[in-house]
PDB file of C-alpha atoms and ligand atoms in Angstrom:
ATOM      1  CA  MET A  30      -0.760  13.248 -64.878  1.00  0.00           C
ATOM      2  CA  ARG A  31      -1.453  16.950 -64.551  1.00  0.00           C
ATOM      3  CA  PHE A  32      -1.873  19.415 -67.434  1.00  0.00           C
ATOM      4  CA  ASP A  33      -1.787  23.194 -66.934  1.00  0.00           C
ATOM      5  CA  VAL A  34      -3.195  24.876 -70.046  1.00  0.00           C
ATOM      6  CA  PHE A  35      -2.611  28.584 -70.691  1.00  0.00           C
ATOM      7  CA  THR A  36      -5.144  29.929 -73.169  1.00  0.00           C
ATOM      8  CA  LEU A  37      -7.299  32.880 -74.161  1.00  0.00           C
ATOM      9  CA  LEU A  38     -10.196  30.490 -74.835  1.00  0.00           C
ATOM     10  CA  PRO A  39     -10.647  28.270 -71.773  1.00  0.00           C
ATOM     11  CA  ALA A  40     -14.312  27.724 -72.670  1.00  0.00           C
ATOM     12  CA  VAL A  41     -13.478  25.493 -75.632  1.00  0.00           C
ATOM     13  CA  PHE A  42     -11.932  22.780 -73.436  1.00  0.00           C
ATOM     14  CA  PRO A  43     -14.665  21.522 -71.049  1.00  0.00           C
ATOM     15  CA  PRO A  44     -17.044  20.008 -73.629  1.00  0.00           C
ATOM     16  CA  TYR A  45     -14.313  17.654 -74.784  1.00  0.00           C
ATOM     17  CA  LEU A  46     -12.696  17.044 -71.389  1.00  0.00           C
ATOM     18  CA  GLU A  47     -16.140  16.195 -69.980  1.00  0.00           C
ATOM     19  CA  SER A  48     -16.839  13.480 -72.537  1.00  0.00           C
ATOM     20  CA  SER A  49     -16.116   9.793 -72.744  1.00  0.00           C
ATOM     21  CA  ILE A  50     -12.640   8.525 -71.913  1.00  0.00           C
ATOM     22  CA  LEU A  51     -11.165  11.854 -70.799  1.00  0.00           C
ATOM     23  CA  GLN A  52     -14.078  12.413 -68.453  1.00  0.00           C
ATOM     24  CA  ARG A  53     -13.608   8.956 -66.938  1.00  0.00           C
ATOM     25  CA  ALA A  54      -9.858   9.463 -66.607  1.00  0.00           C
ATOM     26  CA  ARG A  55     -10.451  12.751 -64.772  1.00  0.00           C
ATOM     27  CA  GLN A  56     -13.091  11.246 -62.491  1.00  0.00           C
ATOM     28  CA  ARG A  57     -10.721   8.406 -61.605  1.00  0.00           C
ATOM     29  CA  GLY A  58      -7.927  10.864 -60.825  1.00  0.00           C
ATOM     30  CA  LEU A  59      -5.693   9.576 -63.628  1.00  0.00           C
ATOM     31  CA  ILE A  60      -5.460  13.050 -65.177  1.00  0.00           C
ATOM     32  CA  ASP A  61      -6.121  16.578 -63.966  1.00  0.00           C
ATOM     33  CA  VAL A  62      -6.534  19.464 -66.398  1.00  0.00           C
ATOM     34  CA  TYR A  63      -6.226  23.005 -65.053  1.00  0.00           C
ATOM     35  CA  LEU A  64      -7.277  25.811 -67.400  1.00  0.00           C
ATOM     36  CA  HIS A  65      -5.663  29.225 -66.937  1.00  0.00           C
ATOM     37  CA  ASN A  66      -7.031  32.235 -68.791  1.00  0.00           C
ATOM     38  CA  ILE A  67      -4.052  34.358 -69.889  1.00  0.00           C
ATOM     39  CA  ARG A  68      -6.320  37.410 -69.790  1.00  0.00           C
ATOM     40  CA  ASP A  69      -6.471  37.107 -65.983  1.00  0.00           C
ATOM     41  CA  TRP A  70      -2.817  38.208 -65.881  1.00  0.00           C
ATOM     42  CA  THR A  71      -3.324  41.550 -67.643  1.00  0.00           C
ATOM     43  CA  HIS A  72      -3.379  44.755 -65.601  1.00  0.00           C
ATOM     44  CA  ASP A  73      -4.899  47.326 -67.979  1.00  0.00           C
ATOM     45  CA  ARG A  74      -8.555  48.258 -68.109  1.00  0.00           C
ATOM     46  CA  HIS A  75      -9.171  46.474 -71.408  1.00  0.00           C
ATOM     47  CA  HIS A  76      -7.244  43.308 -70.522  1.00  0.00           C
ATOM     48  CA  VAL A  77      -5.163  43.505 -73.670  1.00  0.00           C
ATOM     49  CA  THR A  78      -3.207  40.363 -74.511  1.00  0.00           C
ATOM     50  CA  ASP A  79      -1.984  41.204 -78.020  1.00  0.00           C
ATOM     51  CA  ASP A  80      -0.332  44.085 -79.841  1.00  0.00           C
ATOM     52  CA  GLU A  81       0.918  45.123 -83.256  1.00  0.00           C
ATOM     53  CA  PRO A  82       4.216  43.659 -84.432  1.00  0.00           C
ATOM     54  CA  TYR A  83       7.259  45.924 -84.284  1.00  0.00           C
ATOM     55  CA  ALA A  84       8.272  47.074 -87.782  1.00  0.00           C
ATOM     56  CA  GLY A  85       4.844  46.200 -89.154  1.00  0.00           C
ATOM     57  CA  GLY A  86       3.694  43.111 -90.991  1.00  0.00           C
ATOM     58  CA  GLY A  87       0.307  41.461 -90.839  1.00  0.00           C
ATOM     59  CA  GLY A  88      -1.705  40.463 -87.809  1.00  0.00           C
ATOM     60  CA  MET A  89      -1.291  40.800 -84.082  1.00  0.00           C
ATOM     61  CA  VAL A  90       1.240  39.274 -81.713  1.00  0.00           C
ATOM     62  CA  MET A  91       0.536  37.847 -78.243  1.00  0.00           C
ATOM     63  CA  LYS A  92       2.281  39.969 -75.630  1.00  0.00           C
ATOM     64  CA  ALA A  93       5.021  38.503 -73.467  1.00  0.00           C
ATOM     65  CA  GLU A  94       4.028  39.944 -70.058  1.00  0.00           C
ATOM     66  CA  PRO A  95       0.668  38.218 -69.415  1.00  0.00           C
ATOM     67  CA  ILE A  96       2.011  34.854 -70.583  1.00  0.00           C
ATOM     68  CA  PHE A  97       5.172  35.088 -68.439  1.00  0.00           C
ATOM     69  CA  GLU A  98       3.104  36.171 -65.421  1.00  0.00           C
ATOM     70  CA  ALA A  99       0.497  33.453 -65.895  1.00  0.00           C
ATOM     71  CA  VAL A 100       3.109  30.713 -66.270  1.00  0.00           C
ATOM     72  CA  GLU A 101       5.327  31.919 -63.434  1.00  0.00           C
ATOM     73  CA  SER A 102       2.483  32.291 -60.982  1.00  0.00           C
ATOM     74  CA  VAL A 103       1.159  28.793 -61.730  1.00  0.00           C
ATOM     75  CA  LEU A 104       4.357  26.834 -62.439  1.00  0.00           C
ATOM     76  CA  GLY A 105       6.999  28.958 -60.717  1.00  0.00           C
ATOM     77  CA  ALA A 106      10.087  30.643 -62.145  1.00  0.00           C
ATOM     78  CA  PRO A 107      11.674  28.801 -63.778  1.00  0.00           C
ATOM     79  CA  PRO A 108       8.673  26.540 -64.508  1.00  0.00           C
ATOM     80  CA  ALA A 109       8.651  23.393 -62.379  1.00  0.00           C
ATOM     81  CA  CYS A 110       7.747  21.174 -65.336  1.00  0.00           C
ATOM     82  CA  LEU A 111       8.148  20.840 -69.078  1.00  0.00           C
ATOM     83  CA  LEU A 112       6.415  23.794 -70.747  1.00  0.00           C
ATOM     84  CA  ILE A 113       5.258  23.308 -74.325  1.00  0.00           C
ATOM     85  CA  LEU A 114       4.231  25.997 -76.794  1.00  0.00           C
ATOM     86  CA  LEU A 115       1.755  24.732 -79.411  1.00  0.00           C
ATOM     87  CA  THR A 116       2.822  26.291 -82.695  1.00  0.00           C
ATOM     88  CA  PRO A 117       3.006  25.299 -86.361  1.00  0.00           C
ATOM     89  CA  GLN A 118       6.754  25.969 -86.069  1.00  0.00           C
ATOM     90  CA  GLY A 119       7.311  23.222 -83.494  1.00  0.00           C
ATOM     91  CA  ARG A 120       8.573  19.665 -83.961  1.00  0.00           C
ATOM     92  CA  VAL A 121       5.823  17.551 -85.461  1.00  0.00           C
ATOM     93  CA  PHE A 122       3.853  15.524 -82.906  1.00  0.00           C
ATOM     94  CA  ASP A 123       3.696  11.759 -83.443  1.00  0.00           C
ATOM     95  CA  GLN A 124       3.091   8.608 -81.412  1.00  0.00           C
ATOM     96  CA  ARG A 125       6.714   8.456 -80.315  1.00  0.00           C
ATOM     97  CA  ALA A 126       6.505  12.016 -78.972  1.00  0.00           C
ATOM     98  CA  ALA A 127       3.249  11.069 -77.227  1.00  0.00           C
ATOM     99  CA  GLN A 128       4.934   8.085 -75.547  1.00  0.00           C
ATOM    100  CA  GLU A 129       7.848  10.202 -74.433  1.00  0.00           C
ATOM    101  CA  LEU A 130       5.679  13.047 -73.082  1.00  0.00           C
ATOM    102  CA  ALA A 131       3.326  10.620 -71.299  1.00  0.00           C
ATOM    103  CA  ARG A 132       6.186   9.770 -68.923  1.00  0.00           C
ATOM    104  CA  HIS A 133       5.982  13.251 -67.389  1.00  0.00           C
ATOM    105  CA  GLU A 134       3.980  13.786 -64.198  1.00  0.00           C
ATOM    106  CA  ARG A 135       3.053  17.336 -65.173  1.00  0.00           C
ATOM    107  CA  LEU A 136       3.046  19.397 -68.387  1.00  0.00           C
ATOM    108  CA  GLY A 137       2.371  23.066 -69.100  1.00  0.00           C
ATOM    109  CA  LEU A 138       0.770  23.880 -72.462  1.00  0.00           C
ATOM    110  CA  ILE A 139       0.656  27.370 -73.967  1.00  0.00           C
ATOM    111  CA  CYS A 140      -1.899  27.921 -76.726  1.00  0.00           C
ATOM    112  CA  GLY A 141      -0.883  30.659 -79.156  1.00  0.00           C
ATOM    113  CA  ARG A 142      -3.449  32.731 -81.074  1.00  0.00           C
ATOM    114  CA  TYR A 143      -3.193  35.435 -83.750  1.00  0.00           C
ATOM    115  CA  GLU A 144      -0.044  35.591 -85.861  1.00  0.00           C
ATOM    116  CA  GLY A 145       2.092  34.181 -83.076  1.00  0.00           C
ATOM    117  CA  VAL A 146       3.662  34.952 -79.730  1.00  0.00           C
ATOM    118  CA  ASP A 147       6.379  37.441 -78.803  1.00  0.00           C
ATOM    119  CA  GLU A 148       9.661  35.682 -79.583  1.00  0.00           C
ATOM    120  CA  ARG A 149      10.880  36.161 -75.992  1.00  0.00           C
ATOM    121  CA  ILE A 150       8.336  33.547 -74.907  1.00  0.00           C
ATOM    122  CA  ARG A 151      10.071  30.991 -77.122  1.00  0.00           C
ATOM    123  CA  GLU A 152      13.529  32.128 -76.172  1.00  0.00           C
ATOM    124  CA  HIS A 153      13.199  32.501 -72.411  1.00  0.00           C
ATOM    125  CA  LEU A 154      10.117  30.671 -71.160  1.00  0.00           C
ATOM    126  CA  VAL A 155       9.161  27.465 -72.979  1.00  0.00           C
ATOM    127  CA  SER A 156      11.167  24.252 -73.017  1.00  0.00           C
ATOM    128  CA  ASP A 157       9.604  22.677 -76.114  1.00  0.00           C
ATOM    129  CA  GLU A 158       7.552  23.641 -79.170  1.00  0.00           C
ATOM    130  CA  ILE A 159       5.127  21.217 -80.769  1.00  0.00           C
ATOM    131  CA  SER A 160       3.128  21.290 -84.003  1.00  0.00           C
ATOM    132  CA  ILE A 161       0.358  18.784 -84.649  1.00  0.00           C
ATOM    133  CA  GLY A 162       0.992  18.853 -88.404  1.00  0.00           C
ATOM    134  CA  ASP A 163       2.017  20.939 -91.363  1.00  0.00           C
ATOM    135  CA  TYR A 164      -1.056  23.149 -91.554  1.00  0.00           C
ATOM    136  CA  VAL A 165      -2.055  26.307 -89.726  1.00  0.00           C
ATOM    137  CA  LEU A 166      -4.988  26.574 -87.328  1.00  0.00           C
ATOM    138  CA  THR A 167      -6.415  29.713 -85.728  1.00  0.00           C
ATOM    139  CA  GLY A 168      -4.854  28.795 -82.398  1.00  0.00           C
ATOM    140  CA  GLY A 169      -3.207  26.179 -80.222  1.00  0.00           C
ATOM    141  CA  GLU A 170      -6.366  25.083 -78.373  1.00  0.00           C
ATOM    142  CA  LEU A 171      -7.252  22.136 -80.625  1.00  0.00           C
ATOM    143  CA  PRO A 172      -3.568  21.076 -80.727  1.00  0.00           C
ATOM    144  CA  ALA A 173      -3.489  21.165 -76.897  1.00  0.00           C
ATOM    145  CA  LEU A 174      -6.605  18.979 -76.713  1.00  0.00           C
ATOM    146  CA  ILE A 175      -5.080  16.586 -79.230  1.00  0.00           C
ATOM    147  CA  LEU A 176      -1.931  16.321 -77.154  1.00  0.00           C
ATOM    148  CA  ILE A 177      -3.909  15.793 -73.917  1.00  0.00           C
ATOM    149  CA  ASP A 178      -6.037  13.131 -75.624  1.00  0.00           C
ATOM    150  CA  ALA A 179      -3.085  11.243 -77.136  1.00  0.00           C
ATOM    151  CA  LEU A 180      -1.154  11.243 -73.831  1.00  0.00           C
ATOM    152  CA  THR A 181      -4.134  10.363 -71.647  1.00  0.00           C
ATOM    153  CA  ARG A 182      -4.926   7.144 -73.501  1.00  0.00           C
ATOM    154  CA  LEU A 183      -1.343   5.969 -72.893  1.00  0.00           C
ATOM    155  CA  ILE A 184      -1.645   6.283 -69.106  1.00  0.00           C
ATOM    156  CA  PRO A 185      -2.015   2.821 -67.546  1.00  0.00           C
ATOM    157  CA  GLY A 186      -5.612   2.225 -66.455  1.00  0.00           C
ATOM    158  CA  VAL A 187      -7.213   4.791 -68.779  1.00  0.00           C
ATOM    159  CA  LEU A 188      -8.281   2.345 -71.491  1.00  0.00           C
ATOM    160  CA  GLY A 189     -10.465  -0.567 -70.364  1.00  0.00           C
ATOM    161  CA  ASP A 190      -8.162  -3.115 -72.003  1.00  0.00           C
ATOM    162  CA  PRO A 191      -4.654  -2.988 -70.431  1.00  0.00           C
ATOM    163  CA  ASP A 192      -3.156  -3.725 -73.867  1.00  0.00           C
ATOM    164  CA  GLY A 193      -5.532  -1.275 -75.528  1.00  0.00           C
ATOM    165  CA  ALA A 194      -2.827   1.052 -76.773  1.00  0.00           C
ATOM    166  CA  ALA A 195      -0.220  -1.597 -77.579  1.00  0.00           C
ATOM    167  CA  ASP A 196      -1.503  -2.542 -81.068  1.00  0.00           C
ATOM    168  CA  ASP A 197      -2.656   0.937 -82.080  1.00  0.00           C
ATOM    169  CA  SER A 198      -1.704   2.266 -85.458  1.00  0.00           C
ATOM    170  CA  HIS A 199       1.729   3.832 -85.002  1.00  0.00           C
ATOM    171  CA  ALA A 200       2.351   2.285 -81.545  1.00  0.00           C
ATOM    172  CA  THR A 201       4.372  -0.468 -83.211  1.00  0.00           C
ATOM    173  CA  GLY A 202       5.612   1.761 -86.006  1.00  0.00           C
ATOM    174  CA  LEU A 203       3.014   0.132 -88.289  1.00  0.00           C
ATOM    175  CA  LEU A 204      -0.613   0.842 -89.135  1.00  0.00           C
ATOM    176  CA  GLU A 205      -3.052  -1.373 -87.273  1.00  0.00           C
ATOM    177  CA  TYR A 206      -4.795  -4.398 -88.865  1.00  0.00           C
ATOM    178  CA  PRO A 207      -8.502  -4.148 -89.875  1.00  0.00           C
ATOM    179  CA  HIS A 208     -11.265  -4.698 -87.316  1.00  0.00           C
ATOM    180  CA  TYR A 209     -14.701  -6.261 -87.696  1.00  0.00           C
ATOM    181  CA  THR A 210     -17.619  -6.765 -85.332  1.00  0.00           C
ATOM    182  CA  ARG A 211     -21.011  -8.488 -85.582  1.00  0.00           C
ATOM    183  CA  PRO A 212     -22.828  -9.381 -87.787  1.00  0.00           C
ATOM    184  CA  PRO A 213     -20.618 -11.900 -89.604  1.00  0.00           C
ATOM    185  CA  GLU A 214     -22.275 -10.926 -92.889  1.00  0.00           C
ATOM    186  CA  PHE A 215     -23.561  -7.446 -93.761  1.00  0.00           C
ATOM    187  CA  ARG A 216     -25.045  -6.672 -97.206  1.00  0.00           C
ATOM    188  CA  GLY A 217     -23.273  -9.734 -98.522  1.00  0.00           C
ATOM    189  CA  TRP A 218     -19.852  -8.655 -97.212  1.00  0.00           C
ATOM    190  CA  ARG A 219     -18.393 -11.343 -94.982  1.00  0.00           C
ATOM    191  CA  VAL A 220     -15.980 -11.017 -92.106  1.00  0.00           C
ATOM    192  CA  PRO A 221     -12.748 -12.877 -93.037  1.00  0.00           C
ATOM    193  CA  ASP A 222     -13.217 -16.541 -92.042  1.00  0.00           C
ATOM    194  CA  ILE A 223      -9.957 -16.603 -90.129  1.00  0.00           C
ATOM    195  CA  LEU A 224     -11.319 -14.170 -87.524  1.00  0.00           C
ATOM    196  CA  LEU A 225     -14.170 -16.597 -86.786  1.00  0.00           C
ATOM    197  CA  SER A 226     -11.882 -19.658 -86.693  1.00  0.00           C
ATOM    198  CA  GLY A 227     -10.846 -19.411 -83.039  1.00  0.00           C
ATOM    199  CA  ASP A 228      -7.261 -20.289 -84.057  1.00  0.00           C
ATOM    200  CA  HIS A 229      -5.329 -17.648 -82.083  1.00  0.00           C
ATOM    201  CA  ALA A 230      -1.933 -18.309 -83.650  1.00  0.00           C
ATOM    202  CA  LYS A 231      -3.322 -18.027 -87.175  1.00  0.00           C
ATOM    203  CA  ILE A 232      -5.265 -14.894 -86.263  1.00  0.00           C
ATOM    204  CA  ALA A 233      -2.134 -13.266 -84.822  1.00  0.00           C
ATOM    205  CA  LYS A 234      -0.204 -14.092 -88.018  1.00  0.00           C
ATOM    206  CA  TRP A 235      -3.036 -12.751 -90.226  1.00  0.00           C
ATOM    207  CA  ARG A 236      -3.202  -9.528 -88.211  1.00  0.00           C
ATOM    208  CA  ARG A 237       0.531  -9.008 -88.398  1.00  0.00           C
ATOM    209  CA  GLU A 238       0.468  -9.540 -92.165  1.00  0.00           C
ATOM    210  CA  GLN A 239      -2.493  -7.198 -92.616  1.00  0.00           C
ATOM    211  CA  SER A 240      -0.674  -4.603 -90.566  1.00  0.00           C
ATOM    212  CA  LEU A 241       2.416  -4.962 -92.759  1.00  0.00           C
ATOM    213  CA  LEU A 242       0.422  -4.871 -96.008  1.00  0.00           C
ATOM    214  CA  ARG A 243      -1.543  -1.815 -94.943  1.00  0.00           C
ATOM    215  CA  THR A 244       1.598   0.044 -93.996  1.00  0.00           C
ATOM    216  CA  LEU A 245       3.273  -0.965 -97.266  1.00  0.00           C
ATOM    217  CA  GLU A 246       0.281   0.250 -99.288  1.00  0.00           C
ATOM    218  CA  ARG A 247      -0.599   3.416 -97.402  1.00  0.00           C
ATOM    219  CA  ARG A 248       2.458   4.587 -95.489  1.00  0.00           C
ATOM    220  CA  PRO A 249       5.586   2.899 -96.868  1.00  0.00           C
ATOM    221  CA  ASP A 250       7.594   5.759 -95.320  1.00  0.00           C
ATOM    222  CA  LEU A 251       6.894   4.218 -91.888  1.00  0.00           C
ATOM    223  CA  LEU A 252       8.602   0.901 -92.722  1.00  0.00           C
ATOM    224  CA  ALA A 253      12.109   2.315 -92.519  1.00  0.00           C
ATOM    225  CA  ALA A 254      11.738   3.028 -88.776  1.00  0.00           C
ATOM    226  CA  ALA A 255       9.445   0.115 -87.805  1.00  0.00           C
ATOM    227  CA  SER A 256      10.864  -2.812 -85.808  1.00  0.00           C
ATOM    228  CA  LEU A 257      10.556  -5.675 -88.260  1.00  0.00           C
ATOM    229  CA  LEU A 258      11.344  -9.345 -87.740  1.00  0.00           C
ATOM    230  CA  ASN A 259      12.958 -11.461 -90.467  1.00  0.00           C
ATOM    231  CA  ALA A 260       9.581 -13.077 -91.153  1.00  0.00           C
ATOM    232  CA  ASP A 261       8.065  -9.585 -91.599  1.00  0.00           C
ATOM    233  CA  LEU A 262      10.745  -8.589 -94.095  1.00  0.00           C
ATOM    234  CA  LYS A 263      10.318 -11.805 -96.034  1.00  0.00           C
ATOM    235  CA  PHE A 264       6.542 -11.275 -96.186  1.00  0.00           C
ATOM    236  CA  LEU A 265       6.961  -7.656 -97.284  1.00  0.00           C
ATOM    237  CA  GLU A 266       9.457  -8.584 -99.975  1.00  0.00           C
ATOM    238  CA  GLU A 267       7.016 -11.162-101.338  1.00  0.00           C
ATOM    239  CA  HIS A 268       4.628  -8.232-101.731  1.00  0.00           C
ATOM    240  CA  GLY A 269       6.977  -5.962-103.587  1.00  0.00           C
ATOM    241  CA  PHE A 270       8.859  -4.201-100.765  1.00  0.00           C
ATOM    242  CA  LYS A 271      12.518  -3.467-101.521  1.00  0.00           C
ATOM    243  CA  ARG A 272      14.986  -2.879 -98.668  1.00  0.00           C
TER     244      ARG A 272
HETATM  245  N1  ADE B 512      -1.307  26.622 -83.879  1.00  0.00           N
HETATM  246  C1  ADE B 512      -1.722  26.879 -85.132  1.00  0.00           C
HETATM  247  N2  ADE B 512      -1.477  25.865 -85.958  1.00  0.00           N
HETATM  248  C2  ADE B 512      -0.877  24.892 -85.199  1.00  0.00           C
HETATM  249  C3  ADE B 512      -0.374  23.597 -85.465  1.00  0.00           C
HETATM  250  N3  ADE B 512      -0.411  23.047 -86.680  1.00  0.00           N
HETATM  251  N4  ADE B 512       0.167  22.904 -84.447  1.00  0.00           N
HETATM  252  C4  ADE B 512       0.239  23.426 -83.210  1.00  0.00           C
HETATM  253  N5  ADE B 512      -0.211  24.655 -82.902  1.00  0.00           N
HETATM  254  C5  ADE B 512      -0.775  25.380 -83.875  1.00  0.00           C
END
């Protein structure tokens, strides 16, 4: 999968892209991330990328011309792939959106800064707008990295375990069950006996129930959309869940 990132701060990306799983995915050719500095598409002496808003109001606005030029010279006109603007006004990113976007071969990502971008970029250039949550950051760079990270780990072969992403919190519509590793006892706190029992059917049932309980306690809002079996519903109802 190829990502083309349009940003005023390309330098913030490499430290993360060159670490751990993303680094390995890049080295193995499973992802490619191309960073494009929007400032390279300005033509004035001071390489200005922002300007005051028409009719006043606070802050500065990112100009349309350098962003259009950058995108069109890299992705063509119209852009040859889905082009996403990272903005707190976009649809909220979640695991389902990650799964859907991970099916694309190539994505363009525009990172906004300042108060926002000239509205003509939304209206006539991008195909999608994504927010990573209901809070406002100083720019779209961290959101772009979050999106790249969430999509990359869904690409087959990226995680060591082929089923690595299948049980993740949210992948099933539920929060994931608790994990433990050695030692079996730490400061008097024991790992649940069932996990040491070697009984795979019982362990699977325990994990499913823990997953259901956790979701019921912490994120009951998720249960409405989760795919639940009759046995799941029965278990949840025994623990106070009402349909
Ligand atoms: N830019 C600033 N805040 C943002 C957010 N929450 N999501 C995506 N892009 C942003």
